[in-house]
PDB file of C-alpha atoms in Angstrom:
ATOM      1  CA  UNK A   1     210.934-105.519 -31.119  1.00 80.00           C
ATOM      2  CA  UNK A   2     212.881-102.349 -30.553  1.00 82.00           C
ATOM      3  CA  UNK A   3     212.744-100.553 -26.966  1.00 86.00           C
ATOM      4  CA  UNK A   4     212.524 -97.364 -27.682  1.00 88.00           C
ATOM      5  CA  UNK A   5     212.685 -94.232 -24.111  1.00 90.00           C
ATOM      6  CA  UNK A   6     210.223 -91.454 -25.391  1.00 91.00           C
ATOM      7  CA  UNK A   7     211.469 -87.993 -23.551  1.00 94.00           C
ATOM      8  CA  UNK A   8     209.957 -84.822 -23.413  1.00 92.00           C
ATOM      9  CA  UNK A   9     209.049 -82.827 -20.913  1.00 92.00           C
ATOM     10  CA  UNK A  10     205.478 -82.825 -22.568  1.00 90.00           C
ATOM     11  CA  UNK A  11     202.965 -85.443 -22.141  1.00 87.00           C
ATOM     12  CA  UNK A  12     200.937 -84.825 -25.457  1.00 88.00           C
ATOM     13  CA  UNK A  13     204.204 -85.494 -27.460  1.00 87.00           C
ATOM     14  CA  UNK A  14     204.962 -88.314 -25.261  1.00 87.00           C
ATOM     15  CA  UNK A  15     201.877 -89.901 -26.554  1.00 87.00           C
ATOM     16  CA  UNK A  16     201.096 -88.379 -30.253  1.00 87.00           C
ATOM     17  CA  UNK A  17     205.080 -90.470 -31.339  1.00 87.00           C
ATOM     18  CA  UNK A  18     204.074 -93.438 -29.625  1.00 85.00           C
ATOM     19  CA  UNK A  19     200.541 -93.771 -31.309  1.00 84.00           C
ATOM     20  CA  UNK A  20     202.904 -92.852 -34.496  1.00 85.00           C
ATOM     21  CA  UNK A  21     204.710 -95.954 -33.816  1.00 80.00           C
ATOM     22  CA  UNK A  22     202.124 -97.855 -32.613  1.00 77.00           C
ATOM     23  CA  UNK A  23     199.845 -97.250 -36.165  1.00 70.00           C
ATOM     24  CA  UNK A  24     202.886 -97.952 -37.722  1.00 69.00           C
ATOM     25  CA  UNK A  25     203.904-101.059 -36.540  1.00 65.00           C
ATOM     26  CA  UNK A  26     207.787-100.407 -36.667  1.00 67.00           C
ATOM     27  CA  UNK A  27     208.628-103.131 -34.794  1.00 68.00           C
ATOM     28  CA  UNK A  28     208.790-100.949 -31.950  1.00 71.00           C
ATOM     29  CA  UNK A  29     207.803-100.707 -28.407  1.00 69.00           C
ATOM     30  CA  UNK A  30     207.626 -97.519 -26.020  1.00 74.00           C
ATOM     31  CA  UNK A  31     209.384 -98.737 -22.959  1.00 70.00           C
ATOM     32  CA  UNK A  32     210.185 -96.047 -21.255  1.00 73.00           C
ATOM     33  CA  UNK A  33     208.967 -92.367 -21.160  1.00 84.00           C
ATOM     34  CA  UNK A  34     210.934 -89.956 -19.673  1.00 89.00           C
ATOM     35  CA  UNK A  35     209.888 -85.640 -18.431  1.00 93.00           C
ATOM     36  CA  UNK A  36     213.338 -84.531 -18.540  1.00 94.00           C
ATOM     37  CA  UNK A  37     216.997 -85.899 -19.712  1.00 95.00           C
ATOM     38  CA  UNK A  38     217.951 -86.337 -15.866  1.00 95.00           C
ATOM     39  CA  UNK A  39     215.261 -89.239 -15.972  1.00 94.00           C
ATOM     40  CA  UNK A  40     216.452 -90.492 -19.488  1.00 94.00           C
ATOM     41  CA  UNK A  41     220.600 -90.983 -18.588  1.00 96.00           C
ATOM     42  CA  UNK A  42     219.511 -92.230 -14.965  1.00 94.00           C
ATOM     43  CA  UNK A  43     217.314 -94.951 -16.891  1.00 93.00           C
ATOM     44  CA  UNK A  44     219.828 -95.248 -19.383  1.00 95.00           C
ATOM     45  CA  UNK A  45     222.476 -96.222 -16.790  1.00 94.00           C
ATOM     46  CA  UNK A  46     220.427 -98.273 -14.418  1.00 91.00           C
ATOM     47  CA  UNK A  47     219.151-100.348 -17.819  1.00 86.00           C
ATOM     48  CA  UNK A  48     220.643 -98.937 -20.720  1.00 79.00           C
ATOM     49  CA  UNK A  49     221.577-102.723 -22.535  1.00 84.00           C
ATOM     50  CA  UNK A  50     217.465-102.955 -22.257  1.00 86.00           C
ATOM     51  CA  UNK A  51     217.391-100.149 -24.844  1.00 90.00           C
ATOM     52  CA  UNK A  52     218.015 -99.899 -28.593  1.00 90.00           C
ATOM     53  CA  UNK A  53     216.837 -96.190 -29.391  1.00 91.00           C
ATOM     54  CA  UNK A  54     216.436 -92.860 -27.589  1.00 94.00           C
ATOM     55  CA  UNK A  55     214.539 -89.820 -28.618  1.00 94.00           C
ATOM     56  CA  UNK A  56     215.392 -87.126 -27.167  1.00 94.00           C
ATOM     57  CA  UNK A  57     213.935 -83.628 -26.873  1.00 93.00           C
ATOM     58  CA  UNK A  58     216.394 -80.930 -26.909  1.00 93.00           C
ATOM     59  CA  UNK A  59     214.779 -78.501 -24.647  1.00 92.00           C
ATOM     60  CA  UNK A  60     213.410 -79.499 -20.945  1.00 92.00           C
ATOM     61  CA  UNK A  61     213.560 -78.568 -17.658  1.00 92.00           C
ATOM     62  CA  UNK A  62     215.900 -79.668 -14.681  1.00 93.00           C
ATOM     63  CA  UNK A  63     218.393 -81.212 -18.013  1.00 95.00           C
ATOM     64  CA  UNK A  64     218.141 -80.311 -21.812  1.00 95.00           C
ATOM     65  CA  UNK A  65     218.454 -83.830 -24.252  1.00 95.00           C
ATOM     66  CA  UNK A  66     222.027 -81.820 -25.282  1.00 95.00           C
ATOM     67  CA  UNK A  67     223.066 -82.373 -21.629  1.00 96.00           C
ATOM     68  CA  UNK A  68     221.357 -85.525 -20.626  1.00 97.00           C
ATOM     69  CA  UNK A  69     223.102 -87.204 -24.552  1.00 97.00           C
ATOM     70  CA  UNK A  70     226.902 -85.777 -23.117  1.00 97.00           C
ATOM     71  CA  UNK A  71     226.042 -87.347 -20.217  1.00 97.00           C
ATOM     72  CA  UNK A  72     225.035 -90.595 -21.721  1.00 97.00           C
ATOM     73  CA  UNK A  73     228.024 -90.617 -23.944  1.00 96.00           C
ATOM     74  CA  UNK A  74     230.680 -90.706 -20.896  1.00 96.00           C
ATOM     75  CA  UNK A  75     228.672 -92.803 -19.496  1.00 95.00           C
ATOM     76  CA  UNK A  76     231.283 -95.582 -19.930  1.00 92.00           C
ATOM     77  CA  UNK A  77     228.403 -97.794 -19.918  1.00 92.00           C
ATOM     78  CA  UNK A  78     227.863-100.890 -22.556  1.00 88.00           C
ATOM     79  CA  UNK A  79     226.331 -99.255 -25.082  1.00 90.00           C
ATOM     80  CA  UNK A  80     227.018 -95.223 -24.330  1.00 94.00           C
ATOM     81  CA  UNK A  81     228.265 -94.974 -27.390  1.00 93.00           C
ATOM     82  CA  UNK A  82     226.323 -96.890 -30.074  1.00 93.00           C
ATOM     83  CA  UNK A  83     222.840 -96.122 -28.797  1.00 95.00           C
ATOM     84  CA  UNK A  84     220.751 -94.105 -31.417  1.00 95.00           C
ATOM     85  CA  UNK A  85     219.900 -90.753 -29.467  1.00 96.00           C
ATOM     86  CA  UNK A  86     217.483 -88.530 -31.734  1.00 95.00           C
ATOM     87  CA  UNK A  87     216.705 -85.210 -31.274  1.00 94.00           C
ATOM     88  CA  UNK A  88     212.942 -84.355 -30.936  1.00 91.00           C
ATOM     89  CA  UNK A  89     212.973 -80.683 -31.875  1.00 83.00           C
ATOM     90  CA  UNK A  90     211.147 -77.813 -32.176  1.00 82.00           C
ATOM     91  CA  UNK A  91     214.482 -76.350 -33.317  1.00 73.00           C
ATOM     92  CA  UNK A  92     214.754 -76.903 -36.847  1.00 73.00           C
ATOM     93  CA  UNK A  93     217.315 -74.200 -37.953  1.00 75.00           C
ATOM     94  CA  UNK A  94     220.476 -75.714 -39.652  1.00 83.00           C
ATOM     95  CA  UNK A  95     222.664 -74.420 -36.789  1.00 86.00           C
ATOM     96  CA  UNK A  96     220.473 -76.993 -34.487  1.00 84.00           C
ATOM     97  CA  UNK A  97     221.047 -79.976 -36.378  1.00 86.00           C
ATOM     98  CA  UNK A  98     224.495 -79.244 -36.219  1.00 89.00           C
ATOM     99  CA  UNK A  99     224.886 -79.031 -32.761  1.00 89.00           C
ATOM    100  CA  UNK A 100     222.422 -81.831 -32.129  1.00 90.00           C
ATOM    101  CA  UNK A 101     224.704 -84.143 -34.475  1.00 91.00           C
ATOM    102  CA  UNK A 102     228.126 -82.097 -32.735  1.00 93.00           C
ATOM    103  CA  UNK A 103     226.832 -83.460 -29.476  1.00 93.00           C
ATOM    104  CA  UNK A 104     226.844 -86.128 -29.784  1.00 94.00           C
ATOM    105  CA  UNK A 105     222.983 -87.519 -30.932  1.00 95.00           C
ATOM    106  CA  UNK A 106     222.701 -89.438 -34.456  1.00 94.00           C
ATOM    107  CA  UNK A 107     219.960 -87.874 -35.680  1.00 91.00           C
ATOM    108  CA  UNK A 108     217.474 -84.425 -36.316  1.00 91.00           C
ATOM    109  CA  UNK A 109     213.468 -84.970 -36.434  1.00 91.00           C
ATOM    110  CA  UNK A 110     211.730 -81.470 -36.403  1.00 88.00           C
ATOM    111  CA  UNK A 111     208.550 -81.036 -33.822  1.00 86.00           C
ATOM    112  CA  UNK A 112     205.830 -81.412 -36.014  1.00 84.00           C
ATOM    113  CA  UNK A 113     206.439 -84.153 -36.179  1.00 86.00           C
ATOM    114  CA  UNK A 114     206.670 -85.782 -39.951  1.00 87.00           C
ATOM    115  CA  UNK A 115     205.393 -89.293 -39.951  1.00 86.00           C
ATOM    116  CA  UNK A 116     206.730 -90.368 -42.503  1.00 87.00           C
ATOM    117  CA  UNK A 117     210.116 -88.601 -41.616  1.00 88.00           C
ATOM    118  CA  UNK A 118     210.311 -90.427 -38.458  1.00 87.00           C
ATOM    119  CA  UNK A 119     209.498 -94.195 -39.521  1.00 87.00           C
ATOM    120  CA  UNK A 120     212.407 -93.441 -41.721  1.00 87.00           C
ATOM    121  CA  UNK A 121     214.314 -92.112 -39.362  1.00 89.00           C
ATOM    122  CA  UNK A 122     213.556 -95.146 -36.998  1.00 87.00           C
ATOM    123  CA  UNK A 123     214.147 -97.262 -39.495  1.00 86.00           C
ATOM    124  CA  UNK A 124     217.611 -96.332 -40.364  1.00 87.00           C
ATOM    125  CA  UNK A 125     219.211 -95.771 -36.777  1.00 88.00           C
ATOM    126  CA  UNK A 126     217.179 -99.512 -36.182  1.00 85.00           C
ATOM    127  CA  UNK A 127     219.160-100.913 -38.919  1.00 83.00           C
ATOM    128  CA  UNK A 128     221.974 -99.810 -38.133  1.00 76.00           C
ATOM    129  CA  UNK A 129     222.424-102.004 -34.779  1.00 66.00           C
ATOM    130  CA  UNK A 130     221.699-105.032 -35.681  1.00 60.00           C
TER     131      UNK A 130
END
């Protein structure tokens, strides 16, 4: 069972993504939800080896997704360079995708979330780390 962290300041998005993942039987469990990048960073620093993928909103209070991703990648933790981090954002222009990848994210999913794209992205990213 793959363990996923959802990072989004909107609880409705967290619940919606969790529901989509549960409905598709992706062999994933939502292990943690975080409402900002700081919470995600702290969770990764304390227990990063327990998780297989992070779905990261970009625009959040306290610490945004770009800052959190950069901090995770620089943390020196064992999985810091390999854990897939997927941007989940309403920012859907080409330059937004480029920025997400340049920040250290491994992929980009636009909100509102296309379930098929979510499933395919998760399957692709999780299979790379098997």
